[in-house]
JSON list of C-alpha atoms and ligand atoms in Angstrom, two decimals:
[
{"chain": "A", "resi": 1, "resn": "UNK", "atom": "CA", "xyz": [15.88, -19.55, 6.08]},
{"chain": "A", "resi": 2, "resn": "UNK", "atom": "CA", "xyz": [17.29, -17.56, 3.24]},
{"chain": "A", "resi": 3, "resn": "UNK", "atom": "CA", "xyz": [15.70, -14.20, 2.14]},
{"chain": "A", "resi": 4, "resn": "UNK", "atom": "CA", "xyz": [14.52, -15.65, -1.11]},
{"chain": "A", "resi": 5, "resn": "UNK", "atom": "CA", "xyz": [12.39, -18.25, 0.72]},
{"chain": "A", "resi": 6, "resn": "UNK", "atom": "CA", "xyz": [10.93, -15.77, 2.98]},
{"chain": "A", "resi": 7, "resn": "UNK", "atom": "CA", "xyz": [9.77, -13.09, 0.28]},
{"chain": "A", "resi": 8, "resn": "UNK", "atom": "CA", "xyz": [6.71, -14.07, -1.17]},
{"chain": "A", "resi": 9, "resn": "UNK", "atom": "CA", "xyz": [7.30, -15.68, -4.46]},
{"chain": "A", "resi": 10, "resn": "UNK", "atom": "CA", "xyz": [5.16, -13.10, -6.49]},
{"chain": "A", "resi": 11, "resn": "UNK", "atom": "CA", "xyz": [7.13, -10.55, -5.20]},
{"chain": "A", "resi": 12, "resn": "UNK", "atom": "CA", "xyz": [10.45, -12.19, -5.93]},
{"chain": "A", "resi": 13, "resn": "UNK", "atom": "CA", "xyz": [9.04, -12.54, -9.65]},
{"chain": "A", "resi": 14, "resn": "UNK", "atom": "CA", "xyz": [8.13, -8.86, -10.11]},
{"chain": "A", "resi": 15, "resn": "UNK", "atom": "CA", "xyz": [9.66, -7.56, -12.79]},
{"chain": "A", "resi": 16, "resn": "UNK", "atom": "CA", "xyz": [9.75, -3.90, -11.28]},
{"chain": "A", "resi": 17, "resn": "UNK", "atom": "CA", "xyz": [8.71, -0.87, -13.44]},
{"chain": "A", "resi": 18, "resn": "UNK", "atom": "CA", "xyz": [11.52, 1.24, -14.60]},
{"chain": "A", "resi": 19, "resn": "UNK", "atom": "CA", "xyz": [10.64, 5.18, -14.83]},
{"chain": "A", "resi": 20, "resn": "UNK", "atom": "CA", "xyz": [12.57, 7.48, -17.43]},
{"chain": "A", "resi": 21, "resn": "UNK", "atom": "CA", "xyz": [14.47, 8.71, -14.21]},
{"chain": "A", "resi": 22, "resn": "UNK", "atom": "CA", "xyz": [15.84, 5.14, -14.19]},
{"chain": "A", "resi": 23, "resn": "UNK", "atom": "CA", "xyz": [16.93, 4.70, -17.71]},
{"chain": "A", "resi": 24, "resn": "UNK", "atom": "CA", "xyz": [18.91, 8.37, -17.86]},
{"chain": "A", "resi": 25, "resn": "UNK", "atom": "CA", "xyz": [20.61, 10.26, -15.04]},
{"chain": "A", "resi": 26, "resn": "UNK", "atom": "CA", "xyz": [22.97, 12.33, -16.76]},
{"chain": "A", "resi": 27, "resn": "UNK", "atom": "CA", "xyz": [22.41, 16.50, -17.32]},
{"chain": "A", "resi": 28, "resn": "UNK", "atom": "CA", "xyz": [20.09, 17.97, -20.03]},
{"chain": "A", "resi": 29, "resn": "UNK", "atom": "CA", "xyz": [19.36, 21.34, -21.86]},
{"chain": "A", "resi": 30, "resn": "UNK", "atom": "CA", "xyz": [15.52, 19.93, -22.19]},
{"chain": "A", "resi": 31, "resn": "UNK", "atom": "CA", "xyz": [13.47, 16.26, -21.21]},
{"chain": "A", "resi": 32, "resn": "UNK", "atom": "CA", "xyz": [11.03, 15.28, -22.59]},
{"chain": "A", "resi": 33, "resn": "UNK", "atom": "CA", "xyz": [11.11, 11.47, -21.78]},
{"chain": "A", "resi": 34, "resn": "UNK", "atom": "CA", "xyz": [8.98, 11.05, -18.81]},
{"chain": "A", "resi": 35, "resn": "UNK", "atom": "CA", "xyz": [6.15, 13.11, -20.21]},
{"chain": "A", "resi": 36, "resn": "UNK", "atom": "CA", "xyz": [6.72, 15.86, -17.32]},
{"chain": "A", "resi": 37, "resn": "UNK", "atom": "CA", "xyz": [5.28, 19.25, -17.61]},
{"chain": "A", "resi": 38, "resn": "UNK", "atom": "CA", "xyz": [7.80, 21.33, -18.50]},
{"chain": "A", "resi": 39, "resn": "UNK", "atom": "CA", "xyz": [6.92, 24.75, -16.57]},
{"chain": "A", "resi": 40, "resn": "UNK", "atom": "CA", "xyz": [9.68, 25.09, -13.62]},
{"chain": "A", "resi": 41, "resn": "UNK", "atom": "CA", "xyz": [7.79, 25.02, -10.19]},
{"chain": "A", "resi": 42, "resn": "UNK", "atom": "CA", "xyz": [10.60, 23.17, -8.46]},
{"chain": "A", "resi": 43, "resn": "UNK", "atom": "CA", "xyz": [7.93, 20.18, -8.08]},
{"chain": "A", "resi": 44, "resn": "UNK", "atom": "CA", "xyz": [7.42, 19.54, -11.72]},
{"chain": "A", "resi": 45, "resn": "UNK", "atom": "CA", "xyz": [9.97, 16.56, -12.12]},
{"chain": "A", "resi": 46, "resn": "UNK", "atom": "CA", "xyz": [9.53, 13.39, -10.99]},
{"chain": "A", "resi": 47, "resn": "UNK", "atom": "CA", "xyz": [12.23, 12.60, -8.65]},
{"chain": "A", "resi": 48, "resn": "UNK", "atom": "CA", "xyz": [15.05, 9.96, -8.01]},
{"chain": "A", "resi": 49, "resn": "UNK", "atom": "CA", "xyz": [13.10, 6.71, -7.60]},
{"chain": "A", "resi": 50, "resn": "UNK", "atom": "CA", "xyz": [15.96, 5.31, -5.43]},
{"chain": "A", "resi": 51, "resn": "UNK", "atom": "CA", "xyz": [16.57, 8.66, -3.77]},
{"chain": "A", "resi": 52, "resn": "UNK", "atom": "CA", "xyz": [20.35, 8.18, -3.85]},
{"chain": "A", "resi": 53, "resn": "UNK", "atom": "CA", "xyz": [21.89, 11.49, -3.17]},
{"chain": "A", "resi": 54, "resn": "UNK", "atom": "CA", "xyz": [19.73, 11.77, 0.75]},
{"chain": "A", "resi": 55, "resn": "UNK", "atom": "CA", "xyz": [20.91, 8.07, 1.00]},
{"chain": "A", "resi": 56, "resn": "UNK", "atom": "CA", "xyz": [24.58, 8.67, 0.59]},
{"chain": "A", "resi": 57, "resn": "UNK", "atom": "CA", "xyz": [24.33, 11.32, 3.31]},
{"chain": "A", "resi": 58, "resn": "UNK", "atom": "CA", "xyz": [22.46, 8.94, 5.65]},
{"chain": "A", "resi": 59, "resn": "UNK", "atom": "CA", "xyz": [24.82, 6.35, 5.22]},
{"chain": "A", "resi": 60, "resn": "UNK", "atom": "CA", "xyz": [27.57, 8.58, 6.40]},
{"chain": "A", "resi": 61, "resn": "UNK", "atom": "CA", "xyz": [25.65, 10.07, 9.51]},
{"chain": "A", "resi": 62, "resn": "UNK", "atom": "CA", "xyz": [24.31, 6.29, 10.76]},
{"chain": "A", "resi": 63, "resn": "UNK", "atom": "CA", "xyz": [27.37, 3.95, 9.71]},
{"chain": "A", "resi": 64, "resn": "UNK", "atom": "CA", "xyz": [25.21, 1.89, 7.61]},
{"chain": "A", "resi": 65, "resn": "UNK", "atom": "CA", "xyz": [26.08, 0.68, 3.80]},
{"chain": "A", "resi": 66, "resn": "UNK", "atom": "CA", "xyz": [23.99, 2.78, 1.20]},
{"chain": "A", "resi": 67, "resn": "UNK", "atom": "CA", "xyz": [22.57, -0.36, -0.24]},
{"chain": "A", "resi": 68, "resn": "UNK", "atom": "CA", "xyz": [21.18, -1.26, 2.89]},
{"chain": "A", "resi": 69, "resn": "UNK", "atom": "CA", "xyz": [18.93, 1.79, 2.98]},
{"chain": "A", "resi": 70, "resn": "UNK", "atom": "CA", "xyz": [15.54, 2.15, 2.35]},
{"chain": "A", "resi": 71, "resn": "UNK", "atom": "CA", "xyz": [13.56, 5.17, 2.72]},
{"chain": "A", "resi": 72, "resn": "UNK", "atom": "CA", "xyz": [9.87, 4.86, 3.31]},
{"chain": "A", "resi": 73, "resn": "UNK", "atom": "CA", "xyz": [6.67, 7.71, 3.87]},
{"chain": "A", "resi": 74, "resn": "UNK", "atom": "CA", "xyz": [7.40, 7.38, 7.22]},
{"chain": "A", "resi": 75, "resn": "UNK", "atom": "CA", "xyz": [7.77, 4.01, 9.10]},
{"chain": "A", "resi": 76, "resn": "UNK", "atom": "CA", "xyz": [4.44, 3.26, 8.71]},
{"chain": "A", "resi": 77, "resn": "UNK", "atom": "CA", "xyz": [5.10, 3.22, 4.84]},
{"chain": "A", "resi": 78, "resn": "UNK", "atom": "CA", "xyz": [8.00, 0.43, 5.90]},
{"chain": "A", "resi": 79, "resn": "UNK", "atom": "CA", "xyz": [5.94, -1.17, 8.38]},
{"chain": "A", "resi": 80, "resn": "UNK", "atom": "CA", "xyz": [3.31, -2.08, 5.71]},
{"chain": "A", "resi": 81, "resn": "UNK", "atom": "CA", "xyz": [5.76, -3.13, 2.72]},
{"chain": "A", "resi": 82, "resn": "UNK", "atom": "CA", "xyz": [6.84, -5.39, 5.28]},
{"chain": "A", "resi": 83, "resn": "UNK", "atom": "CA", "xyz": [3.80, -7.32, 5.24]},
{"chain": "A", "resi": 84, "resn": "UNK", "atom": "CA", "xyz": [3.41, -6.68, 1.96]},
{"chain": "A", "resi": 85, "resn": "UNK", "atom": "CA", "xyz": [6.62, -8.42, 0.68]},
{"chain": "A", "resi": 86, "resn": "UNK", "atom": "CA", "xyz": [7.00, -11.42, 3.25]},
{"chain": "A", "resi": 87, "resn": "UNK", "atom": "CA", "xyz": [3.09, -12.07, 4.67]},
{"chain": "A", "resi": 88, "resn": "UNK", "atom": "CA", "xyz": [0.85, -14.12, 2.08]},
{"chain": "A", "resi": 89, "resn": "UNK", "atom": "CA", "xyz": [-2.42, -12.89, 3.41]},
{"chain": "A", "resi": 90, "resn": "UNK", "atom": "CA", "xyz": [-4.67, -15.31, 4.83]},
{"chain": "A", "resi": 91, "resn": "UNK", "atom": "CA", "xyz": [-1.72, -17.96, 5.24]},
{"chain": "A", "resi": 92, "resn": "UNK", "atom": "CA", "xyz": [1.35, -16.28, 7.46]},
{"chain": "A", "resi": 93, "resn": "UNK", "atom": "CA", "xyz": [1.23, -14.77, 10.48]},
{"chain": "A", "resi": 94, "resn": "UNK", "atom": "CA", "xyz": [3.78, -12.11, 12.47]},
{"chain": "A", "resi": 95, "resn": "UNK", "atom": "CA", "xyz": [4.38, -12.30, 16.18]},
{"chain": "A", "resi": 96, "resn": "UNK", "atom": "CA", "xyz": [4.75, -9.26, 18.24]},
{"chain": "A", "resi": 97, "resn": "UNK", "atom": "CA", "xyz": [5.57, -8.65, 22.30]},
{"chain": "A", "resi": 98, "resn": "UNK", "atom": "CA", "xyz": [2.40, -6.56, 23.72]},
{"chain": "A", "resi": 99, "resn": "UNK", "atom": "CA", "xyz": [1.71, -3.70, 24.53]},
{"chain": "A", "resi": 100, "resn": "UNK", "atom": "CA", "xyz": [3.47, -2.22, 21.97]},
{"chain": "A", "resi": 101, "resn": "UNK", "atom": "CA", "xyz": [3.27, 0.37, 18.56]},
{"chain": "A", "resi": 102, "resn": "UNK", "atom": "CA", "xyz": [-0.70, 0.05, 16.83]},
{"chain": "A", "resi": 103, "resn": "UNK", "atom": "CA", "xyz": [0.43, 0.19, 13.30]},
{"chain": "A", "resi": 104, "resn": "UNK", "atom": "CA", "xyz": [2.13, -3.71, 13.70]},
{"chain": "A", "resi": 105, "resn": "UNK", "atom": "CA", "xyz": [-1.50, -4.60, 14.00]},
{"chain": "A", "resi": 106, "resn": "UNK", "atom": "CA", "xyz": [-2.96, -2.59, 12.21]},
{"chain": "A", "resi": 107, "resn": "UNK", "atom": "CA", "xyz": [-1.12, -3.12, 8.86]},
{"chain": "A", "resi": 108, "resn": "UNK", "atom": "CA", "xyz": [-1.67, -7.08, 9.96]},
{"chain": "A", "resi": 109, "resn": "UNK", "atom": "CA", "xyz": [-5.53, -6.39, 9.50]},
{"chain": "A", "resi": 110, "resn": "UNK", "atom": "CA", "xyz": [-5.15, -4.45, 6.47]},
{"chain": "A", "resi": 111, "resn": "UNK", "atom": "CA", "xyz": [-2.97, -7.32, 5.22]},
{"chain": "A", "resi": 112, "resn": "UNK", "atom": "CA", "xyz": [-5.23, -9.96, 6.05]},
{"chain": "A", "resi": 113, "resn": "UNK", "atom": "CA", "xyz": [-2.41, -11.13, 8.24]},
{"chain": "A", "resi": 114, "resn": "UNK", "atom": "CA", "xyz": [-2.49, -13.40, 11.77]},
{"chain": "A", "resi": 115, "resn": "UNK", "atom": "CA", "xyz": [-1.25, -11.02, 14.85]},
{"chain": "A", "resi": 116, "resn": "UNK", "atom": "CA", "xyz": [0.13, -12.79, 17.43]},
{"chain": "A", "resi": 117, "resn": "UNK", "atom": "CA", "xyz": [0.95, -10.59, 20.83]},
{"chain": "A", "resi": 118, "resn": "UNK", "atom": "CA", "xyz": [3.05, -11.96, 23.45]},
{"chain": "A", "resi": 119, "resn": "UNK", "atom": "CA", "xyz": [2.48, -10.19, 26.82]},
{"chain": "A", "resi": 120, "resn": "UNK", "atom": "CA", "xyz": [5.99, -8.78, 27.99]},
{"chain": "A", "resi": 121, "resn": "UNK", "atom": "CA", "xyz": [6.10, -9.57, 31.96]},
{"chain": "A", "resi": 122, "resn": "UNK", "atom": "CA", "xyz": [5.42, -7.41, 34.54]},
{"chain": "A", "resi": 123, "resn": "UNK", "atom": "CA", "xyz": [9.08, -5.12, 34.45]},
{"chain": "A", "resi": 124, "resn": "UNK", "atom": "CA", "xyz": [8.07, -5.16, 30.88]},
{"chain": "A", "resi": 125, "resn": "UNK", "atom": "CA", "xyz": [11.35, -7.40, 29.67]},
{"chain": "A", "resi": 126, "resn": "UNK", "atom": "CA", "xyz": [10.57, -10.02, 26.97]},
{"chain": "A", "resi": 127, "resn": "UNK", "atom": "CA", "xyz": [9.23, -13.15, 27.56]},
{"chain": "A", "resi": 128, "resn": "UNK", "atom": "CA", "xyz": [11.32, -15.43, 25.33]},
{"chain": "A", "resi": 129, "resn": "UNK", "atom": "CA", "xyz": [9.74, -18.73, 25.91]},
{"chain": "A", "resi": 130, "resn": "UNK", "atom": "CA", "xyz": [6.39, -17.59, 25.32]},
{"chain": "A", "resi": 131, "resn": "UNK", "atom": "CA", "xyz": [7.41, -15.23, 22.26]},
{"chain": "A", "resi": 132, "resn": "UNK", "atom": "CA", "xyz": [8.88, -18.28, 20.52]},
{"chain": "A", "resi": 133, "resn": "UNK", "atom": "CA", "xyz": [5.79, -20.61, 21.80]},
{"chain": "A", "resi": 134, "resn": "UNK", "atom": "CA", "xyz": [3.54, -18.10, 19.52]},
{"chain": "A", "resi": 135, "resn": "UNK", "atom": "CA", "xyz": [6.46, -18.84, 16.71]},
{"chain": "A", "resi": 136, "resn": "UNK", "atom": "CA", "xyz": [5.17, -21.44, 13.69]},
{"chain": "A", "resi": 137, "resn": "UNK", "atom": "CA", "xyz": [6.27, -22.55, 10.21]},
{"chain": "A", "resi": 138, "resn": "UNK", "atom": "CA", "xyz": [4.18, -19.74, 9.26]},
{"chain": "A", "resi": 139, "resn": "UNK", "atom": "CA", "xyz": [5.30, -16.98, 11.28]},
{"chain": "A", "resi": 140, "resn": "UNK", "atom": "CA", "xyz": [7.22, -14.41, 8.97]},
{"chain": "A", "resi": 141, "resn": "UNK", "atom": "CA", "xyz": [8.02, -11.43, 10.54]},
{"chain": "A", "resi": 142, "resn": "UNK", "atom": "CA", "xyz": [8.71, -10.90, 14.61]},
{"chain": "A", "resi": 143, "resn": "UNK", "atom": "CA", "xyz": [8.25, -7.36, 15.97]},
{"chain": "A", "resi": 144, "resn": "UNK", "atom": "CA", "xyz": [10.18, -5.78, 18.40]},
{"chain": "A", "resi": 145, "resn": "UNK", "atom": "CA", "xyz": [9.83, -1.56, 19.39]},
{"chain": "A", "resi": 146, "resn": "UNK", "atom": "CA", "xyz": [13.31, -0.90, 21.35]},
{"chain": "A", "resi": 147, "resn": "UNK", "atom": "CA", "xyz": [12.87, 1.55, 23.51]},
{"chain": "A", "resi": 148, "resn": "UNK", "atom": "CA", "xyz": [9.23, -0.01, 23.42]},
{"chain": "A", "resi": 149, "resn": "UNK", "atom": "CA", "xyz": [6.00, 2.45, 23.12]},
{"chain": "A", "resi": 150, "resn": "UNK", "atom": "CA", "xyz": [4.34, 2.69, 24.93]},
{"chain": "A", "resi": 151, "resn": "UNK", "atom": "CA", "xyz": [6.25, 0.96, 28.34]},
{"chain": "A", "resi": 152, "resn": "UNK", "atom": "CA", "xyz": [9.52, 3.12, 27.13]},
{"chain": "A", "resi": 153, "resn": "UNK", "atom": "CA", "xyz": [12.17, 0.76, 28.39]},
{"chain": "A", "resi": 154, "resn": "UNK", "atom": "CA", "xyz": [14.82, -0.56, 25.83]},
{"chain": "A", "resi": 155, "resn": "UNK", "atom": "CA", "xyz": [15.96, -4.11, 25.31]},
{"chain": "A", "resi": 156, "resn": "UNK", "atom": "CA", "xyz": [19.61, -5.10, 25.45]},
{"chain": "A", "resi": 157, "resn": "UNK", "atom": "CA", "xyz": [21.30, -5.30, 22.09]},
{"chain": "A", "resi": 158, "resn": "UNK", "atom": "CA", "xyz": [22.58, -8.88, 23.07]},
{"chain": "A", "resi": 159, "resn": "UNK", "atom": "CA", "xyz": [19.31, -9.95, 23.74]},
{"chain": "A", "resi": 160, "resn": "UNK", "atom": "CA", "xyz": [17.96, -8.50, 20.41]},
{"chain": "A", "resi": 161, "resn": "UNK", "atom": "CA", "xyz": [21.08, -10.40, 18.51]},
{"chain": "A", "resi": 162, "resn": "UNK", "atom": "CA", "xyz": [19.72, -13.67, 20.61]},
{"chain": "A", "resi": 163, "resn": "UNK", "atom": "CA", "xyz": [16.43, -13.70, 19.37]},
{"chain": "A", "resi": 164, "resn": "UNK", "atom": "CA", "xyz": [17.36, -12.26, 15.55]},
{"chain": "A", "resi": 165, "resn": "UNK", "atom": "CA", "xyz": [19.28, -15.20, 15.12]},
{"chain": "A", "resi": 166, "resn": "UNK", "atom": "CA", "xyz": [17.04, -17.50, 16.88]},
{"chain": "A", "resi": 167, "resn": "UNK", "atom": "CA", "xyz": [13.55, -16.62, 14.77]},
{"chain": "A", "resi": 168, "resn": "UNK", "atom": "CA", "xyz": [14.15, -18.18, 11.01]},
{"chain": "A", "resi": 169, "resn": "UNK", "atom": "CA", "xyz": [12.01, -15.30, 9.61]},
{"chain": "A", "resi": 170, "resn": "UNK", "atom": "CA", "xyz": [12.58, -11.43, 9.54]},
{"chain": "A", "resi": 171, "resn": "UNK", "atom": "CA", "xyz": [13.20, -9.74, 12.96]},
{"chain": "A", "resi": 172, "resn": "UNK", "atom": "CA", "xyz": [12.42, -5.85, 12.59]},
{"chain": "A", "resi": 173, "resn": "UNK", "atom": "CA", "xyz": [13.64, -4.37, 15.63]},
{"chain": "A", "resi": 174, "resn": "UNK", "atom": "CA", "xyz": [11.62, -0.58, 15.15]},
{"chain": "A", "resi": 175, "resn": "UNK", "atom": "CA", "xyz": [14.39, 2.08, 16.81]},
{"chain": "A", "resi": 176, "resn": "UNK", "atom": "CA", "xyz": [11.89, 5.50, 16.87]},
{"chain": "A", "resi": 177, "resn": "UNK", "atom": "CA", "xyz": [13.37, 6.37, 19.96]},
{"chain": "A", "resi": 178, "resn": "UNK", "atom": "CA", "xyz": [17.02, 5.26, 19.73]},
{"chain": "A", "resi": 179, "resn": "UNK", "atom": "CA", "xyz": [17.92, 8.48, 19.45]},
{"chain": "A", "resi": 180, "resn": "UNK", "atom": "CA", "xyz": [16.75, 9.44, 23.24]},
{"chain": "A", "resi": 181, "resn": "UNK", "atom": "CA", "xyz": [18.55, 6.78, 24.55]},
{"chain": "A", "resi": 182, "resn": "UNK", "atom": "CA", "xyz": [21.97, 5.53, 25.76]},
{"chain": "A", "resi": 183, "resn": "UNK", "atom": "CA", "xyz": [21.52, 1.75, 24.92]},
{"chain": "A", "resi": 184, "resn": "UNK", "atom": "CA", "xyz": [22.50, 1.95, 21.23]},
{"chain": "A", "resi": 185, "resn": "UNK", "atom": "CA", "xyz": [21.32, 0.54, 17.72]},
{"chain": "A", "resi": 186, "resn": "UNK", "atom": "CA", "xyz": [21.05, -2.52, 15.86]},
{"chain": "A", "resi": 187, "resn": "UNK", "atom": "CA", "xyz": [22.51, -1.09, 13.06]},
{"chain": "A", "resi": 188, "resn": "UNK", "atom": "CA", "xyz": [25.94, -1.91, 13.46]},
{"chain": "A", "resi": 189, "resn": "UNK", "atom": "CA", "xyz": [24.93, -6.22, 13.40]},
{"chain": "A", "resi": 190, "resn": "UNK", "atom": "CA", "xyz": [22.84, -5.86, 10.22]},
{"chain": "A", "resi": 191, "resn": "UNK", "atom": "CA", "xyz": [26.05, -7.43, 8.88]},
{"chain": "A", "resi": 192, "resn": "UNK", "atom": "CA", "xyz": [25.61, -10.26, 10.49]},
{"chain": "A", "resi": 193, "resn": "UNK", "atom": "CA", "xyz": [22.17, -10.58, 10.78]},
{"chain": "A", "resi": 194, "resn": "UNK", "atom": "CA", "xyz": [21.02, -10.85, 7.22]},
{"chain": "A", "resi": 195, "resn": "UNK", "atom": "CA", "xyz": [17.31, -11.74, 8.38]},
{"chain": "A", "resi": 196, "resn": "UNK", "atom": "CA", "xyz": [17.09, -8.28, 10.81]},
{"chain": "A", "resi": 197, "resn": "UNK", "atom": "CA", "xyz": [15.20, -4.67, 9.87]},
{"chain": "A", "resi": 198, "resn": "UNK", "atom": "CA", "xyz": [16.12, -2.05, 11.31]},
{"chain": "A", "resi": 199, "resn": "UNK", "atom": "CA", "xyz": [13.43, 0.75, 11.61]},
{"chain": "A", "resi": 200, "resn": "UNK", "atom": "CA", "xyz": [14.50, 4.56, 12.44]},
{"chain": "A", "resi": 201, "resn": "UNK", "atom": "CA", "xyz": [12.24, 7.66, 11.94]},
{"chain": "A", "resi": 202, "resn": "UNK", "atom": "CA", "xyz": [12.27, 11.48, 10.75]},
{"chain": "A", "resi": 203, "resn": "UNK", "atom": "CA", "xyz": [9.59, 11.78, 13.01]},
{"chain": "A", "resi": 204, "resn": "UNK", "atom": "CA", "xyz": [10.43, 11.83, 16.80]},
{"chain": "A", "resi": 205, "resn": "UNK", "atom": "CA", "xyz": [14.22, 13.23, 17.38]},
{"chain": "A", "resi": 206, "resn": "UNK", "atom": "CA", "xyz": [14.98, 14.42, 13.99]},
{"chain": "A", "resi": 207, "resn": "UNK", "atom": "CA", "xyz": [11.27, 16.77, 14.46]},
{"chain": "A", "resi": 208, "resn": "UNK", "atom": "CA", "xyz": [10.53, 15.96, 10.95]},
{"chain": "A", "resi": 209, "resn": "UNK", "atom": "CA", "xyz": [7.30, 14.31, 10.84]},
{"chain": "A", "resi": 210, "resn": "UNK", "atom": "CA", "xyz": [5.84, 16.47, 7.96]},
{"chain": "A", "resi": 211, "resn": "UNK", "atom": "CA", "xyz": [8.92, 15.66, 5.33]},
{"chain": "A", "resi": 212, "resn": "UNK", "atom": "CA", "xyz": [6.29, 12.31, 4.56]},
{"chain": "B", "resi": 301, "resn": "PLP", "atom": "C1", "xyz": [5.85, 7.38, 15.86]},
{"chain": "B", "resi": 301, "resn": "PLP", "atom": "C2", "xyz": [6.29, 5.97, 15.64]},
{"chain": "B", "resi": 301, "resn": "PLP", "atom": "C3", "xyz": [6.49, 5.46, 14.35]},
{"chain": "B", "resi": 301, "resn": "PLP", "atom": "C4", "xyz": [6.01, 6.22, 13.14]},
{"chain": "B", "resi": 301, "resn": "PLP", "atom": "O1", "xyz": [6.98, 6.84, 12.51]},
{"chain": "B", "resi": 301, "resn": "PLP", "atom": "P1", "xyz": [6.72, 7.62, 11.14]},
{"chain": "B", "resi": 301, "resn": "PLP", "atom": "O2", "xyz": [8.09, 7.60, 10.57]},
{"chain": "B", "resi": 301, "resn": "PLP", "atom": "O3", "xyz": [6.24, 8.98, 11.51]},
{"chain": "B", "resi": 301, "resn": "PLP", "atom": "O4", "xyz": [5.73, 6.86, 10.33]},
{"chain": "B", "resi": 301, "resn": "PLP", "atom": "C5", "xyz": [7.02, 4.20, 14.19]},
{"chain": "B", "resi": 301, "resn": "PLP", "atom": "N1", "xyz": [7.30, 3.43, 15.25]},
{"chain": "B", "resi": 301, "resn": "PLP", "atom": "C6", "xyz": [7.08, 3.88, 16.50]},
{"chain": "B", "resi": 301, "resn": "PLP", "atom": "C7", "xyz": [7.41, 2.99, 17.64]},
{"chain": "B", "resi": 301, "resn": "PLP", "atom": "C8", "xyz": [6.57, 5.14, 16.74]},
{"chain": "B", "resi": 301, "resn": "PLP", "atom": "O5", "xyz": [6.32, 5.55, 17.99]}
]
């Protein structure tokens, strides 16, 4: 499937607001245009909407093209607009192996979306038969935490291409912990893989959790 059939067609039609920060990014004496308060406090303008300048530098320390990026509040901001922009509540449904991160589920309930959890087996690898059992005409999103939390154990990048390509709907493979581990990222094959999300966070190597 393409990425315009999996987006939910409301969201595909938004016609998304444009802020004065949009419509004028060259230098000024004085603006006025976005109704700002005017008193310096190094808070008091709005900033960048696409937060450009921060991308540009990530692109160049993870490899990745800048209009690939998308920075969230945290994952759990990108977790949610996840659901938000491919599950039609009360109709799709995501799959996810088990145990695994709470938020999947948890923005699945707040989304008035269908979990489904797939029990990895016992040396906590992924069962692929019974992940793509749970699988459906409905099933929009698959989640996948490499390395895992809470079993901590990685899952081969070939394996992760595999099933990417495999599911018709989005595969978000969530990389927290990439950083503390040898087996590598998905973010060189989002070339390739136009259906894959790859998560990474502020939060755990980077000690940043309170830049949200
Ligand atoms: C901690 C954690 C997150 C949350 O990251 P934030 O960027 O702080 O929201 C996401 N995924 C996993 C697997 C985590 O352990």
């Amino acid at each position: 499937m393409t990425l315009q059939q999996l987006v939910r067609p409301n969201i595909l039609a938004m016609q998304p607001y444009t802020c004065a920060r949009n419509e004028y990014s060259g230098e000024a004496r004085a603006w006025l245009d976005a109704n700002e308060n005017s008193m310096i406090s190094g808070l008091n303008r709005y900033p960048d909407p696409l937060q450009t300048e921060v991308k540009c530098r990530l692109a160049g320390i993870r490899g990745v093209d800048v209009a690939n990026i998308f920075l969230g509040v945290g994952s759990d901001e990108c977790i949610d607009i996840t659901y938000r922009t491919f599950c039609r509540p009360g109709v799709d449904n995501v799959v996810a192996i088990e145990p695994t991160y709470g938020m999947y589920s948890v923005c699945a309930a707040i989304n008035d979306v269908e979990y489904r959890p797939v029990l990895l087996h016992d040396d906590f690898s992924i069962d692929e038969e019974a992940l793509f059992a749970a699988v459906d005409a409905n099933t929009k999103v698959l989640w996948i935490c490499s390395p895992n939390n809470p079993t901590g154990n990685a899952y081969p990048l070939e394996q992760l291409e595999r099933i990417a390509s495999r599911f018709e709907g989005i595969t978000v493979v969530d990389e927290a912990y990439v950083d503390f581990s040898t087996i590598g990222s998905m973010v060189p094959r989002l070339q390739r893989l136009p259906r894959l999300i790859v998560m990474q966070t502020f939060s755990k190597a980077w000690a940043a959790a309170a830049m949200r």
